[in-house]
mmCIF file of C-alpha atoms in Angstrom:
data_model
loop_
_atom_site.group_PDB
_atom_site.id
_atom_site.type_symbol
_atom_site.label_atom_id
_atom_site.label_comp_id
_atom_site.label_asym_id
_atom_site.label_seq_id
_atom_site.Cartn_x
_atom_site.Cartn_y
_atom_site.Cartn_z
ATOM 1 C CA MET A 1 -33.959 -93.873 -5.702
ATOM 2 C CA ILE A 2 -36.074 -93.681 -8.839
ATOM 3 C CA ARG A 3 -37.949 -90.390 -9.112
ATOM 4 C CA HIS A 4 -40.854 -89.231 -11.257
ATOM 5 C CA TYR A 5 -41.634 -85.570 -11.855
ATOM 6 C CA PHE A 6 -45.178 -84.192 -12.105
ATOM 7 C CA ASP A 7 -45.726 -80.785 -13.654
ATOM 8 C CA THR A 8 -48.684 -78.497 -12.968
ATOM 9 C CA SER A 9 -50.647 -79.758 -15.970
ATOM 10 C CA VAL A 10 -50.891 -83.170 -14.250
ATOM 11 C CA LEU A 11 -51.180 -82.014 -10.637
ATOM 12 C CA LEU A 12 -54.038 -79.570 -11.241
ATOM 13 C CA PRO A 13 -56.450 -82.215 -12.583
ATOM 14 C CA ALA A 14 -55.457 -84.534 -9.737
ATOM 15 C CA LEU A 15 -56.706 -81.920 -7.260
ATOM 16 C CA ILE A 16 -59.984 -81.070 -9.062
ATOM 17 C CA SER A 17 -62.504 -83.910 -8.902
ATOM 18 C CA ALA A 18 -64.648 -82.344 -11.670
ATOM 19 C CA HIS A 19 -61.696 -82.153 -14.090
ATOM 20 C CA PRO A 20 -61.975 -84.583 -17.045
ATOM 21 C CA GLN A 21 -58.457 -85.921 -16.340
ATOM 22 C CA HIS A 22 -58.911 -86.154 -12.563
ATOM 23 C CA LYS A 23 -59.084 -89.945 -12.277
ATOM 24 C CA ALA A 24 -56.194 -90.596 -14.674
ATOM 25 C CA SER A 25 -53.947 -87.948 -13.069
ATOM 26 C CA LEU A 26 -54.734 -89.121 -9.556
ATOM 27 C CA GLN A 27 -54.098 -92.731 -10.603
ATOM 28 C CA LEU A 28 -50.643 -91.796 -11.944
ATOM 29 C CA MET A 29 -49.753 -90.181 -8.631
ATOM 30 C CA ASP A 30 -51.154 -93.084 -6.614
ATOM 31 C CA ASN A 31 -49.285 -95.625 -8.752
ATOM 32 C CA ALA A 32 -45.998 -93.791 -8.290
ATOM 33 C CA LEU A 33 -46.498 -93.432 -4.543
ATOM 34 C CA SER A 34 -47.581 -97.033 -3.987
ATOM 35 C CA SER A 35 -44.669 -98.401 -6.026
ATOM 36 C CA GLY A 36 -42.129 -96.564 -3.882
ATOM 37 C CA VAL A 37 -41.055 -94.183 -6.638
ATOM 38 C CA GLY A 38 -40.059 -90.762 -5.362
ATOM 39 C CA VAL A 39 -42.430 -88.077 -6.600
ATOM 40 C CA THR A 40 -41.160 -84.599 -7.184
ATOM 41 C CA SER A 41 -42.091 -81.165 -8.485
ATOM 42 C CA VAL A 42 -40.724 -77.627 -8.153
ATOM 43 C CA THR A 43 -41.535 -74.755 -5.791
ATOM 44 C CA HIS A 44 -42.838 -72.779 -8.778
ATOM 45 C CA THR A 45 -45.655 -75.352 -9.007
ATOM 46 C CA TYR A 46 -47.109 -73.911 -5.803
ATOM 47 C CA ALA A 47 -47.680 -70.567 -7.543
ATOM 48 C CA GLU A 48 -49.033 -72.137 -10.731
ATOM 49 C CA LEU A 49 -51.453 -74.330 -8.779
ATOM 50 C CA TYR A 50 -52.645 -71.468 -6.580
ATOM 51 C CA SER A 51 -53.241 -69.245 -9.601
ATOM 52 C CA ASN A 52 -55.150 -71.923 -11.472
ATOM 53 C CA LEU A 53 -57.125 -73.329 -8.542
ATOM 54 C CA THR A 54 -58.411 -69.900 -7.532
ATOM 55 C CA LYS A 55 -59.341 -68.747 -11.062
ATOM 56 C CA LEU A 56 -61.289 -71.765 -12.282
ATOM 57 C CA PRO A 57 -64.716 -71.064 -13.815
ATOM 58 C CA LYS A 58 -67.601 -70.257 -11.480
ATOM 59 C CA GLY A 59 -68.625 -73.256 -9.454
ATOM 60 C CA LEU A 60 -65.214 -74.908 -9.793
ATOM 61 C CA ALA A 61 -62.941 -72.225 -8.321
ATOM 62 C CA ILE A 62 -61.344 -73.139 -5.010
ATOM 63 C CA PRO A 63 -61.380 -70.523 -2.227
ATOM 64 C CA PRO A 64 -57.885 -69.204 -1.417
ATOM 65 C CA ASP A 65 -57.683 -70.838 2.031
ATOM 66 C CA LEU A 66 -58.675 -74.242 0.613
ATOM 67 C CA ALA A 67 -56.233 -73.821 -2.306
ATOM 68 C CA PHE A 68 -53.474 -73.210 0.237
ATOM 69 C CA GLN A 69 -54.455 -76.358 2.153
ATOM 70 C CA LEU A 70 -54.629 -78.510 -0.991
ATOM 71 C CA ILE A 71 -51.232 -77.348 -2.218
ATOM 72 C CA THR A 72 -49.383 -77.658 1.066
ATOM 73 C CA LYS A 73 -51.098 -80.809 2.394
ATOM 74 C CA GLU A 74 -51.812 -82.780 -0.788
ATOM 75 C CA ILE A 75 -48.664 -81.851 -2.724
ATOM 76 C CA GLY A 76 -46.125 -80.314 -0.353
ATOM 77 C CA ALA A 77 -46.472 -82.984 2.308
ATOM 78 C CA ILE A 78 -46.121 -85.855 -0.176
ATOM 79 C CA PHE A 79 -43.801 -84.584 -2.897
ATOM 80 C CA GLU A 80 -40.103 -83.858 -2.784
ATOM 81 C CA ILE A 81 -40.134 -80.181 -3.759
ATOM 82 C CA VAL A 82 -37.110 -79.031 -5.755
ATOM 83 C CA GLU A 83 -35.933 -75.483 -5.132
ATOM 84 C CA LEU A 84 -34.298 -73.679 -8.017
ATOM 85 C CA ALA A 85 -31.322 -71.379 -7.591
ATOM 86 C CA ARG A 86 -30.381 -68.434 -9.771
ATOM 87 C CA SER A 87 -28.111 -70.720 -11.806
ATOM 88 C CA ASP A 88 -31.083 -73.000 -12.528
ATOM 89 C CA TYR A 89 -33.165 -70.071 -13.783
ATOM 90 C CA GLU A 90 -30.256 -68.988 -15.964
ATOM 91 C CA ALA A 91 -29.889 -72.528 -17.340
ATOM 92 C CA ALA A 92 -33.611 -72.582 -18.230
ATOM 93 C CA LEU A 93 -33.352 -69.159 -19.884
ATOM 94 C CA HIS A 94 -30.262 -70.284 -21.785
ATOM 95 C CA ARG A 95 -31.993 -73.450 -22.999
ATOM 96 C CA CYS A 96 -34.930 -71.404 -24.340
ATOM 97 C CA ALA A 97 -32.672 -68.791 -25.933
ATOM 98 C CA GLN A 98 -30.495 -71.434 -27.628
ATOM 99 C CA LYS A 99 -33.551 -73.131 -29.085
ATOM 100 C CA GLY A 100 -35.248 -69.862 -30.102
ATOM 101 C CA LEU A 101 -38.233 -70.598 -27.834
ATOM 102 C CA VAL A 102 -40.339 -67.681 -26.627
ATOM 103 C CA SER A 103 -43.036 -66.658 -24.179
ATOM 104 C CA GLY A 104 -44.630 -69.068 -21.687
ATOM 105 C CA VAL A 105 -42.441 -72.031 -22.622
ATOM 106 C CA ILE A 106 -40.004 -70.651 -20.040
ATOM 107 C CA TYR A 107 -42.288 -72.015 -17.319
ATOM 108 C CA ASP A 108 -41.997 -75.510 -18.774
ATOM 109 C CA ALA A 109 -38.247 -74.953 -19.029
ATOM 110 C CA LEU A 110 -38.226 -74.305 -15.263
ATOM 111 C CA HIS A 111 -40.073 -77.581 -14.716
ATOM 112 C CA LEU A 112 -37.537 -79.361 -16.925
ATOM 113 C CA GLN A 113 -34.641 -77.760 -15.061
ATOM 114 C CA ALA A 114 -36.088 -78.966 -11.761
ATOM 115 C CA ALA A 115 -36.575 -82.456 -13.192
ATOM 116 C CA LEU A 116 -32.950 -82.513 -14.370
ATOM 117 C CA LYS A 117 -31.769 -81.247 -10.991
ATOM 118 C CA ALA A 118 -33.720 -83.995 -9.212
ATOM 119 C CA GLU A 119 -32.362 -86.587 -11.670
ATOM 120 C CA VAL A 120 -35.800 -87.999 -12.451
ATOM 121 C CA SER A 121 -36.315 -90.765 -14.968
ATOM 122 C CA VAL A 122 -39.867 -89.803 -16.013
ATOM 123 C CA LEU A 123 -41.571 -86.428 -16.387
ATOM 124 C CA TYR A 124 -45.377 -86.461 -16.510
ATOM 125 C CA THR A 125 -46.958 -83.570 -18.397
ATOM 126 C CA ASN A 126 -49.904 -82.669 -20.565
ATOM 127 C CA ASN A 127 -47.775 -80.045 -22.338
ATOM 128 C CA PHE A 128 -45.959 -82.723 -24.274
ATOM 129 C CA SER A 129 -44.980 -80.650 -27.314
ATOM 130 C CA ASP A 130 -43.365 -77.898 -25.221
ATOM 131 C CA PHE A 131 -41.143 -80.422 -23.480
ATOM 132 C CA GLU A 132 -40.267 -82.163 -26.749
ATOM 133 C CA HIS A 133 -38.940 -78.812 -27.995
ATOM 134 C CA LEU A 134 -37.017 -78.253 -24.764
ATOM 135 C CA LEU A 135 -35.345 -81.642 -24.399
ATOM 136 C CA ASP A 136 -31.837 -82.219 -25.654
ATOM 137 C CA PRO A 137 -30.701 -85.663 -26.840
ATOM 138 C CA ALA A 138 -28.405 -85.881 -23.806
ATOM 139 C CA ASP A 139 -31.294 -85.400 -21.369
ATOM 140 C CA LYS A 140 -32.112 -88.757 -19.819
ATOM 141 C CA ILE A 141 -35.769 -88.096 -19.078
ATOM 142 C CA GLU A 142 -38.719 -89.956 -20.554
ATOM 143 C CA LEU A 143 -41.780 -87.796 -21.215
ATOM 144 C CA LYS A 144 -45.197 -89.266 -20.449
ATOM 145 C CA ALA A 145 -48.646 -87.769 -20.809
ATOM 146 C CA VAL A 146 -51.739 -88.601 -18.812
ATOM 147 C CA PRO A 147 -53.521 -91.376 -20.734
#
């Protein structure tokens, strides 16, 4: 089965109707789902989405109970959620260390590790440059940004 991976930078706008990239992000998800492509993300996305949904600026922030519902019903019920093991975390750390990458890029490295584990063909992200730094030539994943 062909699989596409969606990181938090694409899923968050899909869940927030007032977000400037809402329509484009939601359309990407809908296109993947309607074409029969498997859609996937990682368990860590739950935490990133919850953090971001509940801390949005005043008037946009989602109450915690609604954030929980959005994440589990809109993402968890539809997406194949990849769980990372200790070895996956160590592989992501190793990738960052080998490339001399620091700080928050580790979170994108965890997304990439999950995408590799799920054997996806496309990874959708709005953090394009981080993933370009993380990818190795042997990685068979095409990066795509929200148009």
